[in-house]
PDB file of C-alpha atoms in Angstrom:
ATOM      1  CA  MET A   1      -0.311  -0.133  -0.004  1.00  0.00           C
ATOM      2  CA  GLU A   2       2.770   2.353   0.480  1.00  0.00           C
ATOM      3  CA  LYS A   3       4.674   1.214  -2.469  1.00  0.00           C
ATOM      4  CA  GLU A   4       1.182   3.128  -4.582  1.00  0.00           C
ATOM      5  CA  THR A   5       1.539   5.800  -2.985  1.00  0.00           C
ATOM      6  CA  LEU A   6       4.887   6.569  -3.033  1.00  0.00           C
ATOM      7  CA  LYS A   7       4.549   5.278  -6.846  1.00  0.00           C
ATOM      8  CA  GLN A   8       1.588   8.364  -7.141  1.00  0.00           C
ATOM      9  CA  LYS A   9       4.146  11.038  -5.640  1.00  0.00           C
ATOM     10  CA  ASN A  10       6.580  10.005  -7.544  1.00  0.00           C
ATOM     11  CA  SER A  11       4.049  10.370 -11.036  1.00  0.00           C
ATOM     12  CA  SER A  12       2.599  13.183  -9.934  1.00  0.00           C
ATOM     13  CA  LEU A  13       6.210  14.571  -9.452  1.00  0.00           C
ATOM     14  CA  SER A  14       7.523  13.438 -13.002  1.00  0.00           C
ATOM     15  CA  VAL A  15       4.233  15.265 -14.676  1.00  0.00           C
ATOM     16  CA  ILE A  16       5.273  18.101 -12.773  1.00  0.00           C
ATOM     17  CA  MET A  17       8.979  17.767 -13.955  1.00  0.00           C
ATOM     18  CA  ILE A  18       8.105  17.337 -17.599  1.00  0.00           C
ATOM     19  CA  GLY A  19       6.267  21.029 -17.452  1.00  0.00           C
ATOM     20  CA  VAL A  20       9.128  22.508 -16.101  1.00  0.00           C
ATOM     21  CA  ASN A  21      11.227  21.020 -18.807  1.00  0.00           C
ATOM     22  CA  LEU A  22       8.900  22.314 -21.281  1.00  0.00           C
ATOM     23  CA  LEU A  23       8.216  25.785 -19.711  1.00  0.00           C
ATOM     24  CA  LEU A  24      12.417  26.024 -19.448  1.00  0.00           C
ATOM     25  CA  LEU A  25      12.412  24.987 -23.203  1.00  0.00           C
ATOM     26  CA  LEU A  26      10.494  27.134 -24.097  1.00  0.00           C
ATOM     27  CA  ILE A  27      11.768  30.179 -22.244  1.00  0.00           C
ATOM     28  CA  PHE A  28      15.651  29.283 -23.498  1.00  0.00           C
ATOM     29  CA  LEU A  29      14.460  29.165 -27.359  1.00  0.00           C
ATOM     30  CA  ASN A  30      12.629  32.387 -27.363  1.00  0.00           C
ATOM     31  CA  ILE A  31      15.124  34.138 -25.336  1.00  0.00           C
ATOM     32  CA  THR A  32      16.726  35.959 -28.332  1.00  0.00           C
ATOM     33  CA  PRO A  33      14.788  37.453 -31.562  1.00  0.00           C
ATOM     34  CA  ASN A  34      14.231  34.368 -33.545  1.00  0.00           C
ATOM     35  CA  SER A  35      13.989  35.147 -37.365  1.00  0.00           C
ATOM     36  CA  GLU A  36      10.700  33.224 -38.702  1.00  0.00           C
ATOM     37  CA  ASN A  37      13.035  29.551 -39.780  1.00  0.00           C
ATOM     38  CA  GLU A  38      14.225  29.813 -36.420  1.00  0.00           C
ATOM     39  CA  GLN A  39      10.777  30.503 -34.968  1.00  0.00           C
ATOM     40  CA  PHE A  40       9.860  27.066 -37.101  1.00  0.00           C
ATOM     41  CA  GLU A  41      12.919  24.850 -35.765  1.00  0.00           C
ATOM     42  CA  SER A  42      12.013  26.115 -32.038  1.00  0.00           C
ATOM     43  CA  ILE A  43       8.419  24.456 -32.519  1.00  0.00           C
ATOM     44  CA  ILE A  44       9.587  21.067 -33.796  1.00  0.00           C
ATOM     45  CA  PHE A  45      12.236  21.093 -31.307  1.00  0.00           C
ATOM     46  CA  ILE A  46       9.574  21.721 -28.728  1.00  0.00           C
ATOM     47  CA  SER A  47       7.087  19.157 -29.713  1.00  0.00           C
ATOM     48  CA  PHE A  48       9.889  16.702 -29.985  1.00  0.00           C
ATOM     49  CA  ALA A  49      11.035  16.829 -26.974  1.00  0.00           C
ATOM     50  CA  PHE A  50       7.117  16.707 -25.568  1.00  0.00           C
ATOM     51  CA  VAL A  51       6.936  13.098 -27.301  1.00  0.00           C
ATOM     52  CA  VAL A  52      10.307  12.337 -26.006  1.00  0.00           C
ATOM     53  CA  LEU A  53       9.121  13.087 -22.342  1.00  0.00           C
ATOM     54  CA  MET A  54       5.696  11.714 -22.662  1.00  0.00           C
ATOM     55  CA  GLY A  55       7.369   8.648 -23.753  1.00  0.00           C
ATOM     56  CA  LEU A  56       9.534   8.080 -21.020  1.00  0.00           C
ATOM     57  CA  TYR A  57       7.103   9.277 -18.501  1.00  0.00           C
ATOM     58  CA  ALA A  58       4.293   6.496 -20.435  1.00  0.00           C
ATOM     59  CA  PHE A  59       6.652   3.717 -20.466  1.00  0.00           C
ATOM     60  CA  SER A  60       8.029   4.306 -16.473  1.00  0.00           C
ATOM     61  CA  TYR A  61       4.804   3.786 -15.212  1.00  0.00           C
ATOM     62  CA  HIS A  62       2.790   0.719 -15.584  1.00  0.00           C
ATOM     63  CA  GLY A  63      -0.888   0.028 -14.584  1.00  0.00           C
ATOM     64  CA  LYS A  64      -4.203   1.012 -15.401  1.00  0.00           C
ATOM     65  CA  ALA A  65      -3.745   4.226 -13.042  1.00  0.00           C
ATOM     66  CA  TYR A  66      -0.981   5.388 -15.639  1.00  0.00           C
ATOM     67  CA  ARG A  67      -3.291   4.596 -18.873  1.00  0.00           C
ATOM     68  CA  ALA A  68      -3.942   8.149 -19.645  1.00  0.00           C
ATOM     69  CA  GLY A  69      -0.331   9.024 -19.770  1.00  0.00           C
ATOM     70  CA  LYS A  70       0.007   5.743 -22.652  1.00  0.00           C
ATOM     71  CA  TRP A  71      -3.018   7.885 -24.627  1.00  0.00           C
ATOM     72  CA  ILE A  72      -1.250  11.024 -24.304  1.00  0.00           C
ATOM     73  CA  PHE A  73       1.606   9.700 -25.886  1.00  0.00           C
ATOM     74  CA  GLY A  74      -0.027   8.602 -28.497  1.00  0.00           C
ATOM     75  CA  ILE A  75      -1.923  10.770 -29.288  1.00  0.00           C
ATOM     76  CA  ALA A  76       0.964  13.194 -29.120  1.00  0.00           C
ATOM     77  CA  LEU A  77       2.640  11.145 -31.409  1.00  0.00           C
ATOM     78  CA  VAL A  78       0.586  10.644 -33.935  1.00  0.00           C
ATOM     79  CA  ILE A  79       0.338  14.123 -34.395  1.00  0.00           C
ATOM     80  CA  PHE A  80       3.786  14.697 -34.373  1.00  0.00           C
ATOM     81  CA  LEU A  81       4.486  11.872 -36.911  1.00  0.00           C
ATOM     82  CA  ILE A  82       1.598  14.004 -39.120  1.00  0.00           C
ATOM     83  CA  PHE A  83       3.451  17.558 -38.650  1.00  0.00           C
ATOM     84  CA  MET A  84       6.868  16.210 -39.494  1.00  0.00           C
ATOM     85  CA  GLY A  85       5.094  14.503 -42.683  1.00  0.00           C
ATOM     86  CA  LEU A  86       3.387  17.913 -43.789  1.00  0.00           C
ATOM     87  CA  ILE A  87       6.744  19.626 -43.241  1.00  0.00           C
ATOM     88  CA  TRP A  88       8.738  17.040 -45.454  1.00  0.00           C
ATOM     89  CA  TYR A  89       5.854  17.411 -48.031  1.00  0.00           C
ATOM     90  CA  ALA A  90       5.907  20.949 -48.087  1.00  0.00           C
ATOM     91  CA  ALA A  91       9.913  20.886 -48.463  1.00  0.00           C
ATOM     92  CA  GLN A  92       9.860  18.596 -51.271  1.00  0.00           C
ATOM     93  CA  LEU A  93       6.755  20.936 -52.945  1.00  0.00           C
ATOM     94  CA  GLY A  94       9.504  23.668 -52.209  1.00  0.00           C
ATOM     95  CA  LYS A  95      12.187  21.823 -53.817  1.00  0.00           C
ATOM     96  CA  ALA A  96       9.784  20.884 -57.511  1.00  0.00           C
ATOM     97  CA  PHE A  97       9.088  24.694 -57.759  1.00  0.00           C
ATOM     98  CA  GLN A  98      12.844  26.072 -57.169  1.00  0.00           C
ATOM     99  CA  HIS A  99      12.966  26.602 -61.277  1.00  0.00           C
TER     100      HIS A  99
END
């Protein structure tokens, strides 16, 4: 019983640490003036960091109580992959219309 309480406390701390890490990353990437391209790279980097941190959280805790973390990770991963696919598609269209 005490072990489960400790696990829930650690889970809450992990969620807080994920939020703090993303906030610090957001501050770090926006502390200097950015051009449009640098801002776009920052968005990609932050979304990648969110997916990685959520994946680490989702696979660190097991049990029915932590199923929401796995769902959030899955949804974030699908959105990130779609986003990256659209970026790749736009880059390929840009190459096609270079001349």
